[in-house]
Coordinates of C-alpha atoms in Angstrom, one line a residue:
M1 CA -37.8 1.3 7.8
L2 CA -35.2 2.8 5.0
A3 CA -33.3 4.8 8.1
D4 CA -32.9 1.6 10.5
S5 CA -31.9 -0.8 7.5
L6 CA -29.2 1.1 6.9
S7 CA -28.1 1.9 10.5
K8 CA -27.9 -2.5 10.7
S9 CA -26.0 -2.7 7.5
M10 CA -23.7 0.0 9.1
R11 CA -23.8 -1.5 12.8
I12 CA -23.0 -5.1 10.8
L13 CA -20.1 -3.9 8.7
S14 CA -18.5 -1.8 11.4
L15 CA -18.5 -5.2 13.8
Y16 CA -17.2 -7.4 10.9
E17 CA -14.3 -4.8 10.3
R18 CA -13.2 -4.7 13.9
L19 CA -13.2 -8.3 14.4
C20 CA -11.3 -8.9 11.2
Q21 CA -8.8 -6.4 12.9
G22 CA -8.7 -8.6 15.7
E23 CA -11.0 -6.5 18.1
V24 CA -12.5 -8.1 21.2
I25 CA -16.4 -7.5 20.8
Q26 CA -18.0 -7.1 24.2
R27 CA -21.8 -7.1 23.9
Q28 CA -22.8 -4.5 26.3
T29 CA -20.3 -1.9 25.3
L30 CA -21.2 -2.2 21.8
A31 CA -25.3 -2.3 22.2
E32 CA -24.6 1.5 24.2
E33 CA -22.5 2.3 21.8
F34 CA -24.9 1.5 18.7
G35 CA -27.9 2.6 20.9
V36 CA -29.5 -1.3 20.9
D37 CA -30.1 -4.0 23.0
P38 CA -27.3 -6.7 23.7
K39 CA -29.3 -9.2 21.9
T40 CA -29.5 -7.1 19.0
I41 CA -25.7 -7.2 18.9
S42 CA -26.1 -11.4 19.3
R43 CA -28.2 -11.7 16.2
D44 CA -25.5 -9.0 14.2
L45 CA -22.6 -11.8 15.1
N46 CA -24.9 -14.5 14.1
E47 CA -25.3 -13.6 10.7
I48 CA -22.0 -12.7 10.3
Q49 CA -21.1 -15.8 11.0
Q50 CA -23.4 -17.4 8.4
Y51 CA -21.6 -15.1 6.2
L52 CA -18.3 -16.7 7.0
D53 CA -20.2 -20.2 6.6
Q54 CA -21.8 -19.9 3.2
N55 CA -18.8 -17.3 1.4
H56 CA -15.5 -19.2 1.7
Q57 CA -14.1 -17.2 -1.8
G58 CA -12.9 -13.8 -1.2
V59 CA -13.4 -13.5 2.7
P60 CA -11.3 -14.2 5.5
G61 CA -12.9 -17.7 7.2
G62 CA -13.0 -18.2 10.5
T63 CA -15.4 -18.9 13.9
I64 CA -16.7 -16.1 16.0
T65 CA -16.2 -17.4 19.6
Y66 CA -16.6 -16.2 23.2
D67 CA -13.1 -15.8 24.9
R68 CA -13.9 -15.6 28.7
S69 CA -10.3 -14.4 29.2
L70 CA -10.6 -11.5 26.9
G71 CA -14.7 -10.9 28.0
G72 CA -15.8 -10.9 24.8
H73 CA -16.5 -12.2 21.2
I74 CA -13.2 -12.8 18.9
L75 CA -12.9 -13.8 15.5
M76 CA -10.9 -16.8 15.2
K77 CA -9.6 -16.8 11.6
D78 CA -7.9 -19.7 9.2
A79 CA -4.1 -19.3 10.2
S80 CA -3.6 -19.1 6.1
F81 CA -5.8 -15.7 6.6
W82 CA -2.8 -13.8 8.7
L83 CA 1.0 -13.0 7.9
T84 CA 3.4 -14.8 10.2
K85 CA 5.0 -12.6 12.6
E86 CA 8.6 -13.4 10.8
Q87 CA 6.9 -12.3 7.4
V88 CA 5.5 -9.0 9.3
L89 CA 9.1 -8.5 10.7
I90 CA 10.9 -8.9 7.6
L91 CA 8.7 -6.5 5.3
A92 CA 8.7 -3.9 8.1
K93 CA 12.6 -3.8 8.0
V94 CA 13.0 -3.8 4.5
F95 CA 10.7 -0.8 4.7
L96 CA 12.5 0.7 7.7
E97 CA 15.8 0.2 5.7
S98 CA 14.5 2.0 2.4
R99 CA 14.2 5.1 4.3
A100 CA 12.1 6.0 0.7
L101 CA 8.4 7.4 2.6
P102 CA 8.4 10.3 4.7
K103 CA 7.6 9.5 8.9
E104 CA 3.8 10.0 8.4
E105 CA 3.4 7.9 5.4
M106 CA 6.2 4.6 6.7
D107 CA 4.4 5.0 10.1
Q108 CA 0.6 4.4 8.4
L109 CA 1.9 1.9 6.4
L110 CA 3.8 0.0 9.4
D111 CA 0.6 0.4 11.5
K112 CA -1.6 -1.3 9.0
L113 CA 1.1 -3.7 8.1
V114 CA 1.3 -5.0 11.6
L115 CA -2.6 -5.4 11.6
H116 CA -2.3 -8.2 9.5
C117 CA -0.3 -10.2 11.6
D118 CA -1.9 -12.7 14.1
P119 CA -3.0 -11.0 17.2
D120 CA -1.6 -12.7 19.3
S121 CA 2.2 -11.9 18.2
R122 CA 1.5 -7.9 17.2
K123 CA 2.7 -6.8 20.5
L124 CA 6.0 -8.5 20.0
V125 CA 6.5 -7.3 16.7
K126 CA 5.9 -3.8 17.5
N127 CA 8.0 -4.1 20.0
I128 CA 10.9 -5.4 18.0
I129 CA 10.5 -2.6 15.8
A130 CA 10.0 0.0 17.9
N131 CA 13.6 1.4 18.4
E132 CA 13.6 1.6 14.6
R133 CA 10.7 3.4 14.2
F134 CA 11.6 6.3 16.9
H135 CA 14.9 6.6 15.2
Y136 CA 13.7 6.4 11.8
K137 CA 14.5 9.1 9.3
A138 CA 13.7 9.2 5.7
V139 CA 15.9 10.7 2.7
G140 CA 16.2 14.3 2.2
H141 CA 13.4 15.0 0.0
N142 CA 10.7 14.5 2.7
Q143 CA 7.7 14.6 0.0
P144 CA 4.5 12.6 0.2
L145 CA 5.2 9.6 -2.2
L146 CA 2.3 7.1 -2.1
D147 CA -0.4 9.0 -4.2
K148 CA 2.0 10.2 -6.8
I149 CA 3.3 6.4 -7.0
W150 CA -0.3 5.0 -7.7
G151 CA -1.2 7.9 -10.3
L152 CA 1.6 7.6 -12.2
S153 CA 1.4 3.7 -12.1
N154 CA -2.1 4.2 -13.5
A155 CA -0.8 6.2 -16.3
I156 CA 1.7 3.2 -17.1
F157 CA -0.9 0.6 -17.2
Q158 CA -3.5 2.8 -19.4
Q159 CA -1.0 4.0 -21.2
K160 CA -1.5 7.5 -20.8
I161 CA 0.9 10.3 -22.1
T162 CA 1.2 12.6 -19.0
A163 CA 2.9 16.0 -18.4
I164 CA 5.3 16.3 -15.7
N165 CA 6.6 19.6 -14.1
Y166 CA 10.2 18.1 -13.3
Q167 CA 12.7 19.8 -10.6
R168 CA 15.9 19.1 -11.7
E169 CA 19.0 19.5 -9.3
G170 CA 20.7 22.9 -9.6
E171 CA 17.8 24.4 -11.3
E172 CA 15.6 27.0 -9.8
Q173 CA 12.7 26.8 -12.0
P174 CA 10.8 23.4 -13.1
T175 CA 10.8 21.9 -16.4
T176 CA 7.5 20.9 -18.0
R177 CA 7.7 17.4 -20.1
I178 CA 5.6 15.6 -21.9
V179 CA 6.2 11.9 -21.5
E180 CA 5.1 8.3 -22.0
P181 CA 5.4 6.5 -18.7
L182 CA 6.6 3.2 -18.8
A183 CA 7.8 1.9 -15.6
I184 CA 8.5 2.7 -11.8
I185 CA 11.6 1.5 -10.4
F186 CA 12.9 1.7 -6.7
S187 CA 16.6 2.0 -6.0
E188 CA 18.9 3.1 -3.5
F189 CA 16.8 5.0 -1.3
Y190 CA 14.5 6.7 -4.2
F191 CA 11.5 5.5 -7.0
Y192 CA 12.1 6.3 -10.3
L193 CA 10.0 7.1 -13.2
L194 CA 11.2 5.7 -16.4
A195 CA 9.7 7.4 -19.2
G196 CA 10.1 8.4 -23.3
I197 CA 9.9 12.0 -24.2
K198 CA 6.9 12.4 -26.5
G199 CA 7.7 13.1 -30.1
K200 CA 11.6 11.4 -29.5
D201 CA 13.2 8.6 -30.7
Y202 CA 14.8 7.0 -27.8
D203 CA 17.0 3.9 -27.9
F204 CA 16.5 3.8 -23.8
P205 CA 14.3 5.6 -21.5
T206 CA 14.9 8.9 -19.5
V207 CA 14.9 8.4 -15.9
F208 CA 13.1 11.1 -13.4
R209 CA 13.2 11.1 -9.3
I210 CA 9.6 10.9 -8.7
D211 CA 10.3 13.1 -5.3
R212 CA 11.5 15.5 -7.5
I213 CA 7.8 15.7 -9.9
N214 CA 6.6 18.4 -8.3
D215 CA 3.1 18.1 -10.3
Y216 CA 1.9 16.2 -13.1
Q217 CA -1.1 15.8 -15.1
V218 CA -2.6 12.3 -16.9
T219 CA -4.1 13.2 -20.3
A220 CA -6.7 11.6 -22.2
D221 CA -4.2 10.8 -25.1
N222 CA -3.1 7.4 -25.3
F223 CA 0.3 6.0 -27.1
K224 CA 0.9 3.1 -28.3
V225 CA 3.4 0.1 -27.1
V226 CA 4.6 -2.7 -29.7
Y227 CA 4.3 -5.8 -27.5
A228 CA 7.2 -7.5 -28.5
Q229 CA 9.3 -3.9 -28.0
R230 CA 7.8 -3.2 -24.6
F231 CA 9.8 -2.1 -21.7
E232 CA 10.4 -4.8 -18.9
E233 CA 11.1 -3.9 -15.3
G234 CA 12.3 -7.3 -14.6
I235 CA 15.6 -7.5 -17.5
F236 CA 16.3 -3.7 -16.6
R237 CA 16.8 -4.6 -13.0
K238 CA 19.3 -7.4 -14.7
Q239 CA 21.2 -5.1 -16.9
V240 CA 21.2 -1.8 -14.9
Q241 CA 22.1 -1.5 -11.1
F242 CA 22.3 2.3 -10.8
M243 CA 19.5 4.2 -12.1
Q244 CA 21.8 5.4 -15.3
T245 CA 20.4 4.3 -18.8
G246 CA 22.7 4.5 -21.5
K247 CA 24.0 1.6 -24.4
L248 CA 24.5 -2.0 -22.9
F249 CA 28.1 -2.9 -23.1
K250 CA 30.4 -5.8 -22.4
V251 CA 33.3 -5.4 -20.1

């Protein structure tokens, strides 16, 4: 019974995920895939519909309906759930122009972004950005960044002292720095970590290009930031155009 229950749960979750991604659910095909009767797939769809009807908060609303032109069931979501084709296109253009991620990570990001566009517009959006995707060329470092940026962002949020191995330009060996990470900023094709050097008084943070951080280790030790003196990325953005820090002066 437990195995049957787990099998049913996984089947329903799979159906729900496919519906949310805009896939067409064909009862006979899915019945053969899961080794069940087509009537079982119908009952699964009914249970998913009951869930959607009873739980409006935190889940995409909508109605599961049969589309004769597609030959299967689809989820007609509330319009507010989808990003519009215009929104997806603008975001895709910004991502591509940034050139900040290696091609593999950029392709994964764009594929997932397009899935959040309404199903009727996905093919059009893909065609519009296809040429830019084909000719996309990341900046020279070609380093995977997503996991590194997320890990460092968590260290910032939790105020954890972090050890980084940093490869400075023109040096053969990386240098280890113990830092108090304060913020991550994107500027001119690159992501930067702004951090204070542990044990040193600083009027302004040190800037590290994240693709040059070969490795990092988040320690168990915390550092304290006085709330009134906390680093504010928004203000920094207004005051500094390029990733060079120093004392502010008026011209």
